[in-house]
Short mmCIF file of C-alpha atoms in Angstrom, two decimals:
data_model
loop_
_atom_site.label_atom_id
_atom_site.label_comp_id
_atom_site.label_asym_id
_atom_site.label_seq_id
_atom_site.Cartn_x
_atom_site.Cartn_y
_atom_site.Cartn_z
CA UNK A 20 162.17 70.76 66.56
CA UNK A 21 164.06 69.70 63.46
CA UNK A 22 166.54 66.86 63.53
CA UNK A 23 169.22 66.63 60.89
CA UNK A 24 171.36 63.64 60.00
CA UNK A 25 174.66 65.49 59.78
CA UNK A 26 177.30 62.83 60.18
CA UNK A 27 179.88 62.10 57.53
CA UNK A 28 179.38 58.42 58.17
CA UNK A 29 176.47 56.73 56.45
CA UNK A 30 177.24 53.03 56.05
CA UNK A 31 175.86 50.83 58.77
CA UNK A 32 178.64 48.55 59.87
CA UNK A 33 177.85 45.43 61.80
CA UNK A 34 181.10 44.20 63.28
CA UNK A 35 181.61 41.05 65.31
CA UNK A 36 184.71 40.66 67.45
CA UNK A 37 186.19 37.76 69.32
CA UNK A 38 188.60 38.27 72.19
CA UNK A 39 191.57 37.29 70.01
CA UNK A 40 190.76 40.04 67.50
CA UNK A 41 191.20 43.02 69.78
CA UNK A 42 194.56 44.76 69.84
CA UNK A 43 194.59 46.85 73.01
CA UNK A 44 193.62 44.34 75.65
CA UNK A 45 189.82 44.51 75.44
CA UNK A 46 188.45 41.04 76.13
CA UNK A 47 185.02 39.48 76.00
CA UNK A 48 182.56 41.00 78.44
CA UNK A 49 178.85 41.13 79.18
CA UNK A 50 176.43 43.73 80.55
CA UNK A 51 178.53 46.67 79.35
CA UNK A 52 177.28 50.05 78.08
CA UNK A 53 178.29 51.72 74.84
CA UNK A 54 177.38 54.51 72.48
CA UNK A 55 178.61 56.25 69.36
CA UNK A 56 179.62 59.82 70.23
CA UNK A 57 180.53 61.83 67.16
CA UNK A 58 182.70 59.42 65.19
CA UNK A 59 183.88 57.32 68.13
CA UNK A 60 182.39 54.20 69.68
CA UNK A 61 182.86 53.98 73.45
CA UNK A 62 182.56 50.74 75.43
CA UNK A 63 182.40 50.93 79.21
CA UNK A 64 182.25 48.52 82.12
CA UNK A 65 180.43 45.22 82.14
CA UNK A 66 181.49 41.97 83.72
CA UNK A 67 183.85 39.15 82.79
CA UNK A 68 181.38 36.35 83.44
CA UNK A 69 183.37 33.95 81.24
CA UNK A 70 186.10 33.84 83.90
CA UNK A 71 183.64 33.09 86.68
CA UNK A 72 182.89 36.52 88.12
CA UNK A 73 179.91 38.87 88.04
CA UNK A 74 181.82 41.77 89.56
CA UNK A 75 181.47 45.03 87.59
CA UNK A 76 184.67 46.23 85.94
CA UNK A 77 185.84 49.79 85.28
CA UNK A 78 187.49 49.29 81.90
CA UNK A 79 186.94 51.83 79.13
CA UNK A 80 187.75 51.57 75.40
CA UNK A 81 187.22 53.58 72.21
CA UNK A 82 187.06 52.71 68.51
CA UNK A 83 187.57 55.42 65.88
CA UNK A 84 184.89 55.10 63.19
CA UNK A 85 186.12 57.94 60.99
CA UNK A 86 188.86 55.90 59.31
CA UNK A 87 188.89 52.60 57.44
CA UNK A 88 190.19 49.44 59.05
CA UNK A 89 190.42 45.74 58.37
CA UNK A 90 187.91 43.84 60.45
CA UNK A 91 190.62 41.50 61.75
CA UNK A 92 192.63 44.39 63.24
CA UNK A 93 190.11 46.87 64.62
CA UNK A 94 192.07 49.80 66.15
CA UNK A 95 190.72 49.78 69.70
CA UNK A 96 192.22 52.32 72.08
CA UNK A 97 192.42 51.77 75.83
CA UNK A 98 191.20 54.75 77.88
CA UNK A 99 191.86 53.08 81.21
CA UNK A 100 194.40 55.77 82.17
CA UNK A 101 192.02 58.72 81.94
CA UNK A 102 192.81 61.88 83.89
CA UNK A 103 190.96 63.79 86.61
CA UNK A 104 189.80 63.20 90.20
CA UNK A 105 186.89 60.92 89.24
CA UNK A 106 188.00 57.38 88.52
CA UNK A 107 186.36 55.28 85.83
CA UNK A 108 183.18 53.92 87.47
CA UNK A 109 182.78 50.17 87.82
CA UNK A 110 179.29 49.33 86.53
CA UNK A 111 177.35 46.58 84.79
CA UNK A 112 173.80 46.33 83.41
CA UNK A 113 173.81 50.12 82.98
CA UNK A 114 172.92 52.30 79.98
CA UNK A 115 175.09 54.54 77.85
CA UNK A 116 174.38 57.46 75.55
CA UNK A 117 175.65 60.74 74.16
CA UNK A 118 174.70 64.13 75.55
CA UNK A 119 175.86 67.55 76.64
CA UNK A 120 175.25 70.95 75.00
CA UNK A 121 177.18 69.80 71.91
CA UNK A 122 176.27 66.09 72.10
CA UNK A 123 179.99 65.33 72.48
CA UNK A 124 179.97 63.65 75.90
CA UNK A 125 179.58 59.95 76.76
CA UNK A 126 177.06 59.39 79.59
CA UNK A 127 176.42 56.28 81.69
CA UNK A 128 173.62 55.77 84.20
CA UNK A 129 172.12 53.12 86.45
CA UNK A 130 173.11 49.48 86.64
CA UNK A 131 174.94 47.72 89.43
CA UNK A 132 178.04 49.22 91.08
CA UNK A 133 181.21 47.64 92.47
CA UNK A 134 179.28 46.11 95.39
CA UNK A 135 176.53 44.86 93.04
CA UNK A 136 174.09 47.36 94.52
CA UNK A 137 171.77 49.47 92.38
CA UNK A 138 173.48 52.67 91.24
CA UNK A 139 171.59 55.95 90.89
CA UNK A 140 174.65 57.93 89.84
CA UNK A 141 175.17 59.66 86.50
CA UNK A 142 178.68 59.89 85.05
CA UNK A 143 179.98 61.40 81.86
CA UNK A 144 183.29 61.24 80.00
CA UNK A 145 184.64 64.37 78.29
CA UNK A 146 186.88 63.33 75.35
CA UNK A 147 188.38 66.81 75.01
CA UNK A 148 189.75 66.71 78.57
CA UNK A 149 190.09 62.91 78.91
CA UNK A 150 188.25 63.11 82.23
CA UNK A 151 185.30 61.42 83.93
CA UNK A 152 182.82 63.55 85.87
CA UNK A 153 180.12 62.72 88.42
CA UNK A 154 177.71 65.65 88.24
CA UNK A 155 174.99 66.54 90.70
CA UNK A 156 171.65 65.65 89.09
CA UNK A 157 168.43 66.99 90.53
CA UNK A 158 165.36 64.74 90.94
CA UNK A 159 167.51 61.63 90.56
CA UNK A 160 165.70 58.38 91.48
CA UNK A 161 166.89 56.77 94.70
CA UNK A 162 167.49 53.53 92.82
CA UNK A 163 168.76 53.58 89.28
CA UNK A 164 167.39 51.10 86.72
CA UNK A 165 169.12 47.78 86.12
CA UNK A 166 169.04 46.34 82.61
CA UNK A 167 167.17 49.31 81.17
CA UNK A 168 167.03 50.70 77.61
CA UNK A 169 168.10 54.17 76.50
CA UNK A 170 168.09 56.39 73.42
CA UNK A 171 169.83 59.74 72.97
CA UNK A 172 167.96 62.54 71.23
CA UNK A 173 170.06 64.99 69.16
CA UNK A 174 169.38 68.72 69.46
CA UNK A 175 167.20 68.35 72.56
CA UNK A 176 170.22 66.79 74.36
CA UNK A 177 167.89 64.48 76.28
CA UNK A 178 168.67 60.86 77.10
CA UNK A 179 165.45 58.85 77.45
CA UNK A 180 165.69 55.83 79.75
CA UNK A 181 163.00 53.16 79.69
CA UNK A 182 163.05 50.83 82.68
CA UNK A 183 161.51 48.01 80.69
CA UNK A 184 161.36 45.54 83.56
CA UNK A 185 159.79 47.87 86.13
CA UNK A 186 156.26 46.53 86.57
CA UNK A 187 155.24 49.24 89.07
CA UNK A 188 155.80 52.44 87.13
CA UNK A 189 156.46 51.72 83.46
CA UNK A 190 157.69 55.29 83.19
CA UNK A 191 160.26 56.84 80.89
CA UNK A 192 162.92 58.93 82.62
CA UNK A 193 164.29 61.94 80.73
CA UNK A 194 167.81 63.13 81.57
CA UNK A 195 168.22 66.67 80.24
CA UNK A 196 171.93 67.25 79.53
CA UNK A 197 171.88 70.57 77.67
CA UNK A 198 173.19 72.46 80.73
CA UNK A 199 175.94 70.59 82.59
CA UNK A 200 175.57 72.89 85.59
CA UNK A 201 171.88 72.08 85.93
CA UNK A 202 171.38 68.44 85.02
CA UNK A 203 167.99 67.06 85.98
CA UNK A 204 165.77 64.03 85.68
CA UNK A 205 162.11 64.26 84.78
CA UNK A 206 159.67 61.39 84.72
CA UNK A 207 157.21 60.96 81.91
CA UNK A 208 154.22 59.43 83.63
CA UNK A 209 152.92 56.25 82.05
CA UNK A 210 149.63 56.37 80.21
CA UNK A 211 146.78 54.17 81.33
CA UNK A 212 146.69 52.20 78.08
CA UNK A 213 149.83 53.37 76.32
CA UNK A 214 152.94 51.62 77.65
CA UNK A 215 153.77 48.14 76.39
CA UNK A 216 154.03 46.60 79.85
CA UNK A 217 157.06 45.03 81.51
CA UNK A 218 159.43 43.15 79.25
CA UNK A 219 163.04 42.01 79.23
CA UNK A 220 165.78 41.67 76.60
CA UNK A 221 164.12 43.99 74.05
CA UNK A 222 165.70 46.74 71.93
CA UNK A 223 164.74 50.42 71.68
CA UNK A 224 165.84 52.36 68.59
CA UNK A 225 165.36 56.07 67.80
CA UNK A 226 164.27 57.06 64.29
CA UNK A 227 165.06 60.43 62.71
CA UNK A 228 161.41 61.37 63.35
CA UNK A 229 162.03 61.31 67.09
CA UNK A 230 160.07 58.07 67.48
CA UNK A 231 161.70 55.29 69.51
CA UNK A 232 160.74 51.77 68.39
CA UNK A 233 160.56 48.90 70.91
CA UNK A 234 161.17 45.48 69.37
CA UNK A 235 161.01 41.95 70.77
CA UNK A 236 161.75 40.83 74.28
CA UNK A 237 159.84 38.70 76.74
CA UNK A 238 157.52 39.12 79.71
CA UNK A 239 160.32 39.24 82.24
CA UNK A 240 163.44 37.06 82.30
CA UNK A 241 161.42 33.83 82.17
CA UNK A 242 158.11 34.94 80.63
CA UNK A 243 156.46 34.44 77.25
CA UNK A 244 158.07 36.03 74.22
CA UNK A 245 156.47 38.91 72.37
CA UNK A 246 155.34 38.55 68.77
CA UNK A 247 157.19 40.89 66.39
CA UNK A 248 154.04 41.48 64.32
CA UNK A 249 153.07 44.10 66.90
CA UNK A 250 155.52 46.78 67.92
CA UNK A 251 155.34 49.70 70.34
CA UNK A 252 156.67 53.19 69.73
CA UNK A 253 157.37 56.13 72.02
CA UNK A 254 157.10 59.60 70.49
CA UNK A 255 159.66 61.94 72.08
CA UNK A 256 157.60 64.96 70.98
CA UNK A 257 154.12 64.01 72.22
CA UNK A 258 155.60 61.76 74.96
CA UNK A 259 153.01 59.11 74.11
CA UNK A 260 153.25 55.36 73.55
CA UNK A 261 151.34 53.66 70.74
CA UNK A 262 151.12 50.17 69.25
CA UNK A 263 151.35 49.27 65.56
CA UNK A 264 150.58 46.18 63.51
CA UNK A 265 153.32 45.34 61.03
CA UNK A 266 153.08 44.07 57.45
CA UNK A 267 155.39 41.91 55.37
CA UNK A 268 156.92 38.72 56.72
CA UNK A 269 156.32 37.41 60.23
CA UNK A 270 159.73 37.39 61.95
CA UNK A 271 160.49 34.81 64.60
CA UNK A 272 160.11 36.10 68.17
CA UNK A 273 163.47 36.76 69.80
CA UNK A 274 165.23 38.10 72.85
CA UNK A 275 168.80 39.34 73.41
CA UNK A 276 169.01 40.50 69.80
CA UNK A 277 170.67 43.59 68.34
CA UNK A 278 168.95 46.50 66.62
CA UNK A 279 170.25 49.62 64.91
CA UNK A 280 168.77 52.35 62.73
CA UNK A 281 170.32 53.10 59.33
CA UNK A 282 170.47 56.52 57.69
CA UNK A 283 167.38 55.45 55.68
CA UNK A 284 165.40 54.98 58.92
CA UNK A 285 165.33 51.20 58.57
CA UNK A 286 165.90 49.13 61.69
CA UNK A 287 168.33 46.26 61.23
CA UNK A 288 167.63 43.44 63.70
CA UNK A 289 170.25 40.71 63.99
CA UNK A 290 170.80 37.59 66.05
CA UNK A 291 169.30 36.89 69.41
CA UNK A 292 167.87 33.67 70.70
CA UNK A 293 164.66 31.84 69.78
CA UNK A 294 163.43 29.11 72.13
CA UNK A 295 166.97 28.35 73.36
CA UNK A 296 168.37 28.25 69.85
CA UNK A 297 169.15 30.70 67.05
CA UNK A 298 166.27 32.38 65.21
CA UNK A 299 165.72 30.79 61.77
CA UNK A 300 165.67 34.31 60.29
CA UNK A 301 168.58 36.01 62.10
CA UNK A 302 168.72 39.11 59.87
CA UNK A 303 165.42 41.00 59.50
CA UNK A 304 164.80 44.60 58.47
CA UNK A 305 161.95 46.84 59.63
CA UNK A 306 161.04 49.63 57.19
CA UNK A 307 159.44 52.64 58.88
CA UNK A 308 158.55 54.81 55.88
CA UNK A 309 155.64 57.24 56.41
CA UNK A 310 154.82 55.84 59.83
CA UNK A 311 154.16 52.32 58.51
CA UNK A 312 156.12 49.29 59.64
CA UNK A 313 157.03 46.51 57.21
CA UNK A 314 159.27 43.51 57.86
CA UNK A 315 161.52 41.73 55.37
CA UNK A 316 164.21 39.10 55.86
CA UNK A 317 167.63 38.91 54.23
CA UNK A 318 169.44 35.65 53.64
CA UNK A 319 172.96 36.79 52.78
CA UNK A 320 175.86 34.58 51.80
CA UNK A 321 178.73 34.12 54.26
CA UNK A 322 176.62 35.38 57.14
CA UNK A 323 178.41 35.11 60.50
CA UNK A 324 177.20 32.96 63.33
CA UNK A 325 174.20 34.80 64.77
CA UNK A 326 174.74 34.07 68.44
CA UNK A 327 173.15 36.40 70.92
CA UNK A 328 174.90 38.68 73.38
CA UNK A 329 175.32 42.40 73.91
CA UNK A 330 173.88 45.04 71.68
CA UNK A 331 175.30 48.51 71.47
CA UNK A 332 172.75 50.88 70.01
CA UNK A 333 174.40 52.76 67.20
CA UNK A 334 172.86 56.16 66.71
CA UNK A 335 171.07 56.63 63.41
CA UNK A 336 172.76 59.96 62.80
CA UNK A 337 176.22 58.39 63.13
CA UNK A 338 175.38 55.90 60.42
CA UNK A 339 177.23 53.09 62.14
CA UNK A 340 176.32 50.27 64.45
CA UNK A 341 178.64 47.99 66.35
CA UNK A 342 177.40 44.61 67.54
CA UNK A 343 179.47 42.64 70.01
CA UNK A 344 178.82 38.98 70.72
CA UNK A 345 180.35 35.52 70.76
CA UNK A 346 181.34 34.46 67.25
CA UNK A 347 182.82 30.96 67.49
CA UNK A 348 184.98 31.30 64.38
CA UNK A 349 186.89 34.11 66.06
CA UNK A 350 186.50 36.77 63.38
CA UNK A 351 185.08 40.26 62.84
CA UNK A 352 182.39 40.82 60.22
CA UNK A 353 181.20 44.02 58.56
CA UNK A 354 177.73 44.44 57.06
CA UNK A 355 177.52 47.06 54.31
CA UNK A 356 173.90 48.20 54.33
CA UNK A 357 174.22 50.07 51.05
CA UNK A 358 175.10 46.90 49.13
CA UNK A 359 173.64 44.53 51.76
CA UNK A 360 176.66 42.26 51.85
CA UNK A 361 179.22 41.08 54.38
CA UNK A 362 182.70 42.53 53.83
CA UNK A 363 186.17 42.24 55.37
CA UNK A 364 186.76 45.96 55.69
CA UNK A 365 185.06 48.81 57.47
CA UNK A 366 185.00 51.89 55.22
CA UNK A 367 183.23 55.12 56.31
CA UNK A 368 181.43 56.82 53.45
CA UNK A 369 180.57 60.45 52.86
CA UNK A 370 176.95 61.33 53.49
CA UNK A 371 175.67 62.35 50.08
CA UNK A 372 172.51 64.03 51.30
CA UNK A 373 171.19 66.10 54.17
CA UNK A 374 167.90 64.96 55.63
CA UNK A 375 165.74 66.81 58.13
CA UNK A 376 162.34 65.98 59.48
CA UNK A 377 159.29 67.48 61.05
CA UNK A 378 158.25 65.94 64.37
CA UNK A 379 155.26 63.61 64.21
CA UNK A 380 153.34 65.80 66.65
CA UNK A 381 153.26 69.46 67.65
CA UNK A 382 152.31 68.72 71.24
CA UNK A 383 154.60 70.56 73.65
CA UNK A 384 156.49 68.13 75.90
CA UNK A 385 155.27 68.14 79.48
CA UNK A 386 156.70 66.19 82.39
CA UNK A 387 155.51 65.09 85.78
CA UNK A 388 157.67 65.86 88.81
CA UNK A 389 159.55 62.89 90.18
CA UNK A 390 157.56 61.77 93.19
CA UNK A 391 157.83 58.01 93.50
CA UNK A 392 160.89 55.85 93.99
CA UNK A 393 161.08 53.33 91.16
CA UNK A 394 161.75 49.77 92.17
CA UNK A 395 165.00 48.21 91.06
CA UNK A 396 164.52 45.87 88.11
CA UNK A 397 165.82 42.35 88.05
CA UNK A 398 169.24 42.01 86.52
CA UNK A 399 169.14 40.87 82.93
CA UNK A 400 170.88 37.64 82.20
CA UNK A 401 173.66 38.09 79.68
CA UNK A 402 175.38 35.85 77.22
CA UNK A 403 178.52 36.17 75.07
CA UNK A 404 179.58 38.74 72.44
CA UNK A 405 178.64 42.12 70.77
CA UNK A 406 177.37 44.06 67.44
CA UNK A 407 178.42 47.54 65.53
CA UNK A 408 174.75 48.52 66.41
CA UNK A 409 173.90 48.79 70.22
CA UNK A 410 175.54 47.29 73.35
CA UNK A 411 174.17 46.21 76.73
CA UNK A 412 173.84 42.78 78.22
CA UNK A 413 173.86 39.48 76.52
CA UNK A 414 173.27 41.83 73.59
CA UNK A 415 173.62 45.69 73.10
CA UNK A 416 174.91 47.86 69.37
CA UNK A 417 176.72 46.96 66.05
CA UNK A 418 180.43 45.65 66.56
CA UNK A 419 180.52 42.17 68.09
CA UNK A 420 183.06 41.03 70.61
#
């Protein structure tokens, strides 16, 4: 399978928003799901913990990434009046992604529902009809994952969900969305020595090679933190996990950080928390050229406060990442990854090249039938804010709120 980076957007934008910056009523939230679908960033659900509640909300917003805007006046659009018989689901600690036969639908799965019970339902939003749908999905787990990680794979139309905190199975669940009349889950059985083991507050980012890179996190909500000199990858072609030693600098361990892949297949990691404080190297870059992994740190002028919160995984093919999290100076910031500098304006740029790749393996994907009920993972603790990169929890993609 060949994957092409076909978007007209190529600049990675890291945008941080405070509640006072948002025009259409979107306020600070935690544990929400988000994804870039086409040229639009969608933000769904979450909880308004800052006002003393952990009840999931059913709010839904969109941000158009195809036009320029000043970071102080991001043009958010409320989609809370969507049409159709299915109401906007109230969820938190769920995952979001793009899918469908044309990769133009916004999917959400798992998390906790309005009664704070584990949700096993799949929903998708169709922008062309402005409707939510709750499809029948075969082989769906009885309990959906809580605080999981997800990546969306272009062309195969599969959303891979990694229940990172599930100590019993350590499986990856594959939601095949290419046929909306026959949606189904398949479980990729864990290898004996392959999976990285349970962890919390990590990030999972898909490269153009079809390899998803797992970075950071801790051994459960209160466990030891993982060293970033060793990373784990999941190959969506061979369906195998592997570990890799990195070169370059030694980044500080971190949890609740943000991560997003640029058009050059570099992973930008920003913010997070390090031993109850901010990491001394908040902005680090992981180069993934030729299957090698090399870290470097950037110390840019006028860098925003690198607090941790939600991370919204921006898809590499969209060329944008929105990071949402608590920025005490109440401003939005944009990181231009061509010039590597913070700017006051978001400006989409034309993609000047067309890149395709050959999968890292020719092994035909095989799946195991879903036979065991996965246990529900512990809810991830969340903090404040977001990134224009990846959203979910006290940290999820790259605009920050």
